[in-house]
PDB file of C-alpha atoms and ligand atoms in Angstrom:
ATOM      1  CA  UNK A   1      14.115  14.417   1.378  1.00  0.00           C
ATOM      2  CA  UNK A   2      17.359  14.608   3.294  1.00  0.00           C
ATOM      3  CA  UNK A   3      18.822  11.278   2.225  1.00  0.00           C
ATOM      4  CA  UNK A   4      21.167  11.380  -0.787  1.00  0.00           C
ATOM      5  CA  UNK A   5      22.198   8.888  -3.457  1.00  0.00           C
ATOM      6  CA  UNK A   6      18.879   7.113  -3.607  1.00  0.00           C
ATOM      7  CA  UNK A   7      16.902   6.255  -6.717  1.00  0.00           C
ATOM      8  CA  UNK A   8      13.145   5.811  -6.927  1.00  0.00           C
ATOM      9  CA  UNK A   9      12.053   3.341  -9.578  1.00  0.00           C
ATOM     10  CA  UNK A  10       9.245   1.099 -10.694  1.00  0.00           C
ATOM     11  CA  UNK A  11       9.457  -2.376  -9.191  1.00  0.00           C
ATOM     12  CA  UNK A  12      10.716  -5.273 -11.338  1.00  0.00           C
ATOM     13  CA  UNK A  13      10.869  -9.047 -10.631  1.00  0.00           C
ATOM     14  CA  UNK A  14      14.582  -8.587  -9.802  1.00  0.00           C
ATOM     15  CA  UNK A  15      13.485  -6.742  -6.627  1.00  0.00           C
ATOM     16  CA  UNK A  16      11.183  -9.509  -5.359  1.00  0.00           C
ATOM     17  CA  UNK A  17      13.543 -11.212  -2.900  1.00  0.00           C
ATOM     18  CA  UNK A  18      14.705  -7.983  -1.265  1.00  0.00           C
ATOM     19  CA  UNK A  19      11.123  -6.676  -1.013  1.00  0.00           C
ATOM     20  CA  UNK A  20      10.039  -9.889   0.692  1.00  0.00           C
ATOM     21  CA  UNK A  21      12.950  -9.536   3.159  1.00  0.00           C
ATOM     22  CA  UNK A  22      12.060  -5.909   3.912  1.00  0.00           C
ATOM     23  CA  UNK A  23       8.428  -6.813   4.557  1.00  0.00           C
ATOM     24  CA  UNK A  24       9.446  -9.726   6.797  1.00  0.00           C
ATOM     25  CA  UNK A  25      11.703  -7.371   8.749  1.00  0.00           C
ATOM     26  CA  UNK A  26       9.037  -4.645   9.021  1.00  0.00           C
ATOM     27  CA  UNK A  27       5.966  -6.737   9.826  1.00  0.00           C
ATOM     28  CA  UNK A  28       7.251 -10.103  11.084  1.00  0.00           C
ATOM     29  CA  UNK A  29       5.258 -13.333  10.870  1.00  0.00           C
ATOM     30  CA  UNK A  30       2.120 -11.429  11.964  1.00  0.00           C
ATOM     31  CA  UNK A  31       1.856 -10.056   8.429  1.00  0.00           C
ATOM     32  CA  UNK A  32       0.326 -13.316   7.222  1.00  0.00           C
ATOM     33  CA  UNK A  33      -2.658 -12.815   9.561  1.00  0.00           C
ATOM     34  CA  UNK A  34      -3.518  -9.324   8.307  1.00  0.00           C
ATOM     35  CA  UNK A  35      -6.673  -8.634   6.332  1.00  0.00           C
ATOM     36  CA  UNK A  36      -4.700  -6.879   3.600  1.00  0.00           C
ATOM     37  CA  UNK A  37      -2.427  -9.911   3.250  1.00  0.00           C
ATOM     38  CA  UNK A  38      -5.471 -12.135   2.833  1.00  0.00           C
ATOM     39  CA  UNK A  39      -6.697  -9.924  -0.028  1.00  0.00           C
ATOM     40  CA  UNK A  40      -3.260  -9.868  -1.645  1.00  0.00           C
ATOM     41  CA  UNK A  41      -3.177 -13.669  -1.537  1.00  0.00           C
ATOM     42  CA  UNK A  42      -6.034 -13.580  -4.057  1.00  0.00           C
ATOM     43  CA  UNK A  43      -3.843 -12.464  -6.945  1.00  0.00           C
ATOM     44  CA  UNK A  44      -0.859 -10.467  -8.113  1.00  0.00           C
ATOM     45  CA  UNK A  45       0.026  -6.871  -7.320  1.00  0.00           C
ATOM     46  CA  UNK A  46       0.455  -4.360 -10.142  1.00  0.00           C
ATOM     47  CA  UNK A  47       4.181  -3.774 -10.706  1.00  0.00           C
ATOM     48  CA  UNK A  48       3.442  -0.762 -12.931  1.00  0.00           C
ATOM     49  CA  UNK A  49       2.104   1.083  -9.867  1.00  0.00           C
ATOM     50  CA  UNK A  50       4.570  -0.371  -7.340  1.00  0.00           C
ATOM     51  CA  UNK A  51       7.846   1.351  -6.504  1.00  0.00           C
ATOM     52  CA  UNK A  52      11.149   0.803  -4.729  1.00  0.00           C
ATOM     53  CA  UNK A  53      13.869   3.038  -3.388  1.00  0.00           C
ATOM     54  CA  UNK A  54      17.361   1.836  -4.301  1.00  0.00           C
ATOM     55  CA  UNK A  55      20.631   2.675  -2.581  1.00  0.00           C
ATOM     56  CA  UNK A  56      23.981   1.158  -3.548  1.00  0.00           C
ATOM     57  CA  UNK A  57      22.214  -1.445  -5.663  1.00  0.00           C
ATOM     58  CA  UNK A  58      19.863  -2.619  -2.906  1.00  0.00           C
ATOM     59  CA  UNK A  59      16.190  -2.057  -2.180  1.00  0.00           C
ATOM     60  CA  UNK A  60      15.829   0.039   0.995  1.00  0.00           C
ATOM     61  CA  UNK A  61      12.101   0.786   0.779  1.00  0.00           C
ATOM     62  CA  UNK A  62       9.088  -0.540  -1.089  1.00  0.00           C
ATOM     63  CA  UNK A  63       5.427   0.112  -1.744  1.00  0.00           C
ATOM     64  CA  UNK A  64       3.105  -2.167  -3.633  1.00  0.00           C
ATOM     65  CA  UNK A  65      -0.328  -1.627  -5.162  1.00  0.00           C
ATOM     66  CA  UNK A  66      -2.820  -4.447  -5.703  1.00  0.00           C
ATOM     67  CA  UNK A  67      -6.063  -4.235  -7.710  1.00  0.00           C
ATOM     68  CA  UNK A  68      -9.135  -4.890  -5.575  1.00  0.00           C
ATOM     69  CA  UNK A  69     -12.909  -4.839  -5.916  1.00  0.00           C
ATOM     70  CA  UNK A  70     -15.780  -4.267  -3.479  1.00  0.00           C
ATOM     71  CA  UNK A  71     -19.248  -4.691  -4.983  1.00  0.00           C
ATOM     72  CA  UNK A  72     -19.408  -2.460  -8.071  1.00  0.00           C
ATOM     73  CA  UNK A  73     -16.371  -0.508  -6.914  1.00  0.00           C
ATOM     74  CA  UNK A  74     -12.782  -0.995  -8.001  1.00  0.00           C
ATOM     75  CA  UNK A  75      -9.677   0.355  -6.342  1.00  0.00           C
ATOM     76  CA  UNK A  76      -6.009  -0.161  -5.635  1.00  0.00           C
ATOM     77  CA  UNK A  77      -4.933  -1.469  -2.235  1.00  0.00           C
ATOM     78  CA  UNK A  78      -1.729   0.305  -1.154  1.00  0.00           C
ATOM     79  CA  UNK A  79       0.722  -1.803   0.820  1.00  0.00           C
ATOM     80  CA  UNK A  80       2.822  -3.178   2.158  1.00  0.00           C
ATOM     81  CA  UNK A  81       4.760   0.050   2.662  1.00  0.00           C
ATOM     82  CA  UNK A  82       8.056  -0.555   4.402  1.00  0.00           C
ATOM     83  CA  UNK A  83      11.345   1.248   4.869  1.00  0.00           C
ATOM     84  CA  UNK A  84      14.520  -0.414   6.174  1.00  0.00           C
ATOM     85  CA  UNK A  85      15.181   0.669   9.779  1.00  0.00           C
ATOM     86  CA  UNK A  86      18.409   2.560   8.979  1.00  0.00           C
ATOM     87  CA  UNK A  87      16.556   4.776   6.505  1.00  0.00           C
ATOM     88  CA  UNK A  88      13.388   5.614   8.457  1.00  0.00           C
ATOM     89  CA  UNK A  89      12.224   9.177   9.134  1.00  0.00           C
ATOM     90  CA  UNK A  90      13.946  10.617   6.092  1.00  0.00           C
ATOM     91  CA  UNK A  91      10.857  11.063   3.955  1.00  0.00           C
ATOM     92  CA  UNK A  92      11.151   7.867   1.927  1.00  0.00           C
ATOM     93  CA  UNK A  93       7.836   6.353   3.046  1.00  0.00           C
ATOM     94  CA  UNK A  94       5.821   9.454   2.260  1.00  0.00           C
ATOM     95  CA  UNK A  95       7.628   9.952  -1.053  1.00  0.00           C
ATOM     96  CA  UNK A  96       6.784   6.355  -2.056  1.00  0.00           C
ATOM     97  CA  UNK A  97       3.113   6.835  -1.148  1.00  0.00           C
ATOM     98  CA  UNK A  98       2.958  10.057  -3.191  1.00  0.00           C
ATOM     99  CA  UNK A  99       4.573   8.296  -6.135  1.00  0.00           C
ATOM    100  CA  UNK A 100       2.085   5.413  -5.983  1.00  0.00           C
ATOM    101  CA  UNK A 101      -0.866   7.817  -5.719  1.00  0.00           C
ATOM    102  CA  UNK A 102       0.312   9.874  -8.691  1.00  0.00           C
ATOM    103  CA  UNK A 103       0.826   6.746 -10.785  1.00  0.00           C
ATOM    104  CA  UNK A 104      -2.628   5.453  -9.827  1.00  0.00           C
ATOM    105  CA  UNK A 105      -4.287   8.725 -10.741  1.00  0.00           C
ATOM    106  CA  UNK A 106      -2.451   8.801 -14.066  1.00  0.00           C
ATOM    107  CA  UNK A 107      -3.562   5.222 -14.766  1.00  0.00           C
ATOM    108  CA  UNK A 108      -7.210   6.172 -14.245  1.00  0.00           C
ATOM    109  CA  UNK A 109      -7.638   4.364 -10.905  1.00  0.00           C
ATOM    110  CA  UNK A 110     -10.716   5.669  -9.051  1.00  0.00           C
ATOM    111  CA  UNK A 111      -9.639   5.028  -5.461  1.00  0.00           C
ATOM    112  CA  UNK A 112      -6.520   4.042  -3.561  1.00  0.00           C
ATOM    113  CA  UNK A 113      -7.325   2.432  -0.211  1.00  0.00           C
ATOM    114  CA  UNK A 114      -5.220   0.973   2.589  1.00  0.00           C
ATOM    115  CA  UNK A 115      -5.343  -0.296   6.137  1.00  0.00           C
ATOM    116  CA  UNK A 116      -3.032   1.871   8.194  1.00  0.00           C
ATOM    117  CA  UNK A 117      -2.374   4.535  10.794  1.00  0.00           C
ATOM    118  CA  UNK A 118      -4.502   7.611  10.089  1.00  0.00           C
ATOM    119  CA  UNK A 119      -2.002  10.066  11.634  1.00  0.00           C
ATOM    120  CA  UNK A 120       0.595   8.975   9.049  1.00  0.00           C
ATOM    121  CA  UNK A 121      -1.671   8.791   6.019  1.00  0.00           C
ATOM    122  CA  UNK A 122      -4.097  11.689   6.559  1.00  0.00           C
ATOM    123  CA  UNK A 123      -1.552  14.362   5.597  1.00  0.00           C
ATOM    124  CA  UNK A 124      -1.105  12.428   2.333  1.00  0.00           C
ATOM    125  CA  UNK A 125      -4.808  12.860   1.531  1.00  0.00           C
ATOM    126  CA  UNK A 126      -6.304   9.670   2.975  1.00  0.00           C
ATOM    127  CA  UNK A 127      -9.674   9.823   4.730  1.00  0.00           C
ATOM    128  CA  UNK A 128     -11.599   7.235   6.672  1.00  0.00           C
ATOM    129  CA  UNK A 129     -13.984   5.133   4.579  1.00  0.00           C
ATOM    130  CA  UNK A 130     -17.515   5.526   6.030  1.00  0.00           C
ATOM    131  CA  UNK A 131     -18.191   2.947   8.756  1.00  0.00           C
ATOM    132  CA  UNK A 132     -19.888  -0.205   7.553  1.00  0.00           C
ATOM    133  CA  UNK A 133     -19.512   0.517   3.840  1.00  0.00           C
ATOM    134  CA  UNK A 134     -16.913  -2.156   3.130  1.00  0.00           C
ATOM    135  CA  UNK A 135     -16.014  -5.433   4.817  1.00  0.00           C
ATOM    136  CA  UNK A 136     -12.504  -6.822   5.009  1.00  0.00           C
ATOM    137  CA  UNK A 137     -11.905 -10.603   4.885  1.00  0.00           C
ATOM    138  CA  UNK A 138     -10.482 -10.516   8.423  1.00  0.00           C
ATOM    139  CA  UNK A 139     -11.366  -8.340  11.434  1.00  0.00           C
ATOM    140  CA  UNK A 140     -10.066  -4.810  10.820  1.00  0.00           C
ATOM    141  CA  UNK A 141     -10.326  -1.611  12.866  1.00  0.00           C
ATOM    142  CA  UNK A 142     -12.654   0.576  10.756  1.00  0.00           C
ATOM    143  CA  UNK A 143     -10.686   3.654  11.793  1.00  0.00           C
ATOM    144  CA  UNK A 144      -7.732   2.232   9.852  1.00  0.00           C
ATOM    145  CA  UNK A 145      -9.633   1.732   6.584  1.00  0.00           C
ATOM    146  CA  UNK A 146      -8.544   4.790   4.650  1.00  0.00           C
ATOM    147  CA  UNK A 147      -8.918   5.959   1.064  1.00  0.00           C
ATOM    148  CA  UNK A 148      -7.911   8.656  -1.379  1.00  0.00           C
ATOM    149  CA  UNK A 149     -10.498   9.315  -4.054  1.00  0.00           C
ATOM    150  CA  UNK A 150      -8.929  10.037  -7.460  1.00  0.00           C
ATOM    151  CA  UNK A 151     -12.263  10.114  -9.285  1.00  0.00           C
ATOM    152  CA  UNK A 152     -15.218  11.840  -7.553  1.00  0.00           C
ATOM    153  CA  UNK A 153     -17.821   9.295  -6.390  1.00  0.00           C
ATOM    154  CA  UNK A 154     -15.493   6.297  -6.675  1.00  0.00           C
ATOM    155  CA  UNK A 155     -15.372   5.572  -2.924  1.00  0.00           C
ATOM    156  CA  UNK A 156     -19.185   5.420  -2.728  1.00  0.00           C
ATOM    157  CA  UNK A 157     -19.158   2.618  -5.321  1.00  0.00           C
ATOM    158  CA  UNK A 158     -17.130   0.403  -2.994  1.00  0.00           C
ATOM    159  CA  UNK A 159     -19.594  -1.773  -1.102  1.00  0.00           C
ATOM    160  CA  UNK A 160     -19.403  -5.023   0.838  1.00  0.00           C
ATOM    161  CA  UNK A 161     -16.592  -7.568   0.852  1.00  0.00           C
ATOM    162  CA  UNK A 162     -13.216  -6.432  -0.432  1.00  0.00           C
ATOM    163  CA  UNK A 163     -11.444  -9.003  -2.598  1.00  0.00           C
ATOM    164  CA  UNK A 164      -8.579  -9.111  -5.034  1.00  0.00           C
ATOM    165  CA  UNK A 165      -9.942  -7.781  -8.341  1.00  0.00           C
ATOM    166  CA  UNK A 166      -9.291 -11.111 -10.042  1.00  0.00           C
ATOM    167  CA  UNK A 167     -11.588 -12.829  -7.504  1.00  0.00           C
ATOM    168  CA  UNK A 168     -14.479 -10.403  -8.015  1.00  0.00           C
ATOM    169  CA  UNK A 169     -15.979 -12.165 -11.007  1.00  0.00           C
ATOM    170  CA  UNK A 170     -15.549 -15.540  -9.296  1.00  0.00           C
ATOM    171  CA  UNK A 171     -17.539 -14.403  -6.248  1.00  0.00           C
ATOM    172  CA  UNK A 172     -20.182 -12.415  -8.160  1.00  0.00           C
TER     173      UNK A 172
HETATM  174  C1  LIG B   1       5.744   3.519   8.607  1.00  0.00           C
HETATM  175  C2  LIG B   1       6.968   3.684   7.691  1.00  0.00           C
HETATM  176  C3  LIG B   1       6.660   3.117   6.302  1.00  0.00           C
HETATM  177  C4  LIG B   1       7.273   5.178   7.592  1.00  0.00           C
HETATM  178  O1  LIG B   1       8.309   5.376   6.645  1.00  0.00           O
HETATM  179  P1  LIG B   1       9.414   6.496   6.876  1.00  0.00           P
HETATM  180  O2  LIG B   1      10.162   6.670   5.610  1.00  0.00           O
HETATM  181  O3  LIG B   1      10.178   6.173   8.097  1.00  0.00           O
HETATM  182  O4  LIG B   1       8.479   7.759   7.202  1.00  0.00           O
HETATM  183  P2  LIG B   1       8.600   9.238   6.617  1.00  0.00           P
HETATM  184  O5  LIG B   1      10.038   9.667   6.733  1.00  0.00           O
HETATM  185  O6  LIG B   1       7.928   9.328   5.344  1.00  0.00           O
HETATM  186  O7  LIG B   1       7.717  10.021   7.701  1.00  0.00           O
HETATM  187  C5  LIG B   1       8.218  10.164   8.989  1.00  0.00           C
HETATM  188  C6  LIG B   1       7.167  10.830   9.855  1.00  0.00           C
HETATM  189  O8  LIG B   1       6.032   9.953   9.994  1.00  0.00           O
HETATM  190  C7  LIG B   1       5.854   9.657  11.361  1.00  0.00           C
HETATM  191  N1  LIG B   1       5.377   8.290  11.475  1.00  0.00           N
HETATM  192  C8  LIG B   1       6.026   7.154  11.163  1.00  0.00           C
HETATM  193  N2  LIG B   1       5.238   6.084  11.398  1.00  0.00           N
HETATM  194  C9  LIG B   1       4.064   6.579  11.851  1.00  0.00           C
HETATM  195  C10 LIG B   1       2.869   5.980  12.276  1.00  0.00           C
HETATM  196  N3  LIG B   1       2.704   4.661  12.259  1.00  0.00           N
HETATM  197  N4  LIG B   1       1.865   6.796  12.693  1.00  0.00           N
HETATM  198  C11 LIG B   1       2.008   8.122  12.703  1.00  0.00           C
HETATM  199  N5  LIG B   1       3.131   8.756  12.315  1.00  0.00           N
HETATM  200  C12 LIG B   1       4.147   7.978  11.896  1.00  0.00           C
HETATM  201  C13 LIG B   1       7.219   9.831  11.987  1.00  0.00           C
HETATM  202  O9  LIG B   1       7.120  10.068  13.373  1.00  0.00           O
HETATM  203  C14 LIG B   1       7.715  11.058  11.245  1.00  0.00           C
HETATM  204  O10 LIG B   1       7.101  12.235  11.749  1.00  0.00           O
HETATM  205  P3  LIG B   1       7.818  13.678  11.603  1.00  0.00           P
HETATM  206  O11 LIG B   1       7.968  13.929  10.123  1.00  0.00           O
HETATM  207  O12 LIG B   1       6.838  14.579  12.261  1.00  0.00           O
HETATM  208  O13 LIG B   1       9.130  13.521  12.301  1.00  0.00           O
HETATM  209  C15 LIG B   1       8.228   2.973   8.293  1.00  0.00           C
HETATM  210  O14 LIG B   1       8.440   3.453   9.589  1.00  0.00           O
HETATM  211  C16 LIG B   1       8.108   1.465   8.338  1.00  0.00           C
HETATM  212  O15 LIG B   1       8.566   0.780   7.430  1.00  0.00           O
HETATM  213  N6  LIG B   1       7.505   0.942   9.422  1.00  0.00           N
HETATM  214  C17 LIG B   1       7.295  -0.491   9.567  1.00  0.00           C
HETATM  215  C18 LIG B   1       6.214  -0.999   8.623  1.00  0.00           C
HETATM  216  C19 LIG B   1       4.904  -0.224   8.735  1.00  0.00           C
HETATM  217  O16 LIG B   1       4.406   0.009   9.852  1.00  0.00           O
HETATM  218  N7  LIG B   1       4.365   0.161   7.563  1.00  0.00           N
HETATM  219  C20 LIG B   1       3.142   0.941   7.487  1.00  0.00           C
HETATM  220  C21 LIG B   1       1.967   0.057   7.491  1.00  0.00           C
HETATM  221  S1  LIG B   1       0.489   0.952   7.782  1.00  0.00           S
END
C-alpha cells in the first residue's frame, strides 16, 4: 500500500450515499443489467462483512458482501468492488478483497464467489467455478464466475440457480 492517510473500516449506513455514488461512477447505468445486481436486488448485503476505505472523511473505495444460496450451497457474493479513479492502482482494491475474505472466513462462510476478471482475482485465491455447476439469473460468462473456498467441499455444494439467501426458502 503506497497511499497514506487512509482508514479501512466496516461499512455503516452513514456510508450508503457515497458508496452508491462510487458504484454509479465505476459501473454506470449498465450495473442494473448485471447478473450480480439482479441477485443483490433479492435482499440486503451483510454490512458486517462489507468494508470501505476512508480518506479525509469520505469513502474512496468500497466492497460489499451479500449472502447467496445455490441449491444446498450457501456463499457470500463479493461485489460491487469499486475504487474512485484518483485512487486506483495503489492496492486499495486488493486490500479490500483480502479484508472481506478474511472476515468471511472468520464468520464461518464456506465460499466467497463473484463475477469478475480472472486476471485480477486469481492472485487473490479465486478459481473458476466448474462449468455448468451454477446458473446466474442473467447471462454470465462462465469464465468470470469465480470462487474462493473457505471450507473444503463448500463449492461443490453450490448447484443450480444462484439467488439471494433470503430468497432460497421462497424458491425451494
Ligand atoms: C478493478 C478495481 C476495483 C481495482 O482496484 P484498484 O485499487 O485500482 O486495484 P489494485 O491497486 O488493488 O490492483 C492494481 C493492479 O490490478 C490490475 N487490474 C486492475 N483492474 C484489472 C482488471 N480488470 N483485470 C486485470 N487486472 C486488473 C492493475 O493493472 C494493477 O496491476 P499491477 O499491480 O500489475 O500494476 C478498480 O480499478 C475499479 O474500481 N474499477 C472499476 C469497477 C470494477 O471494474 N470493479 C471490479 C468488478 S469485477
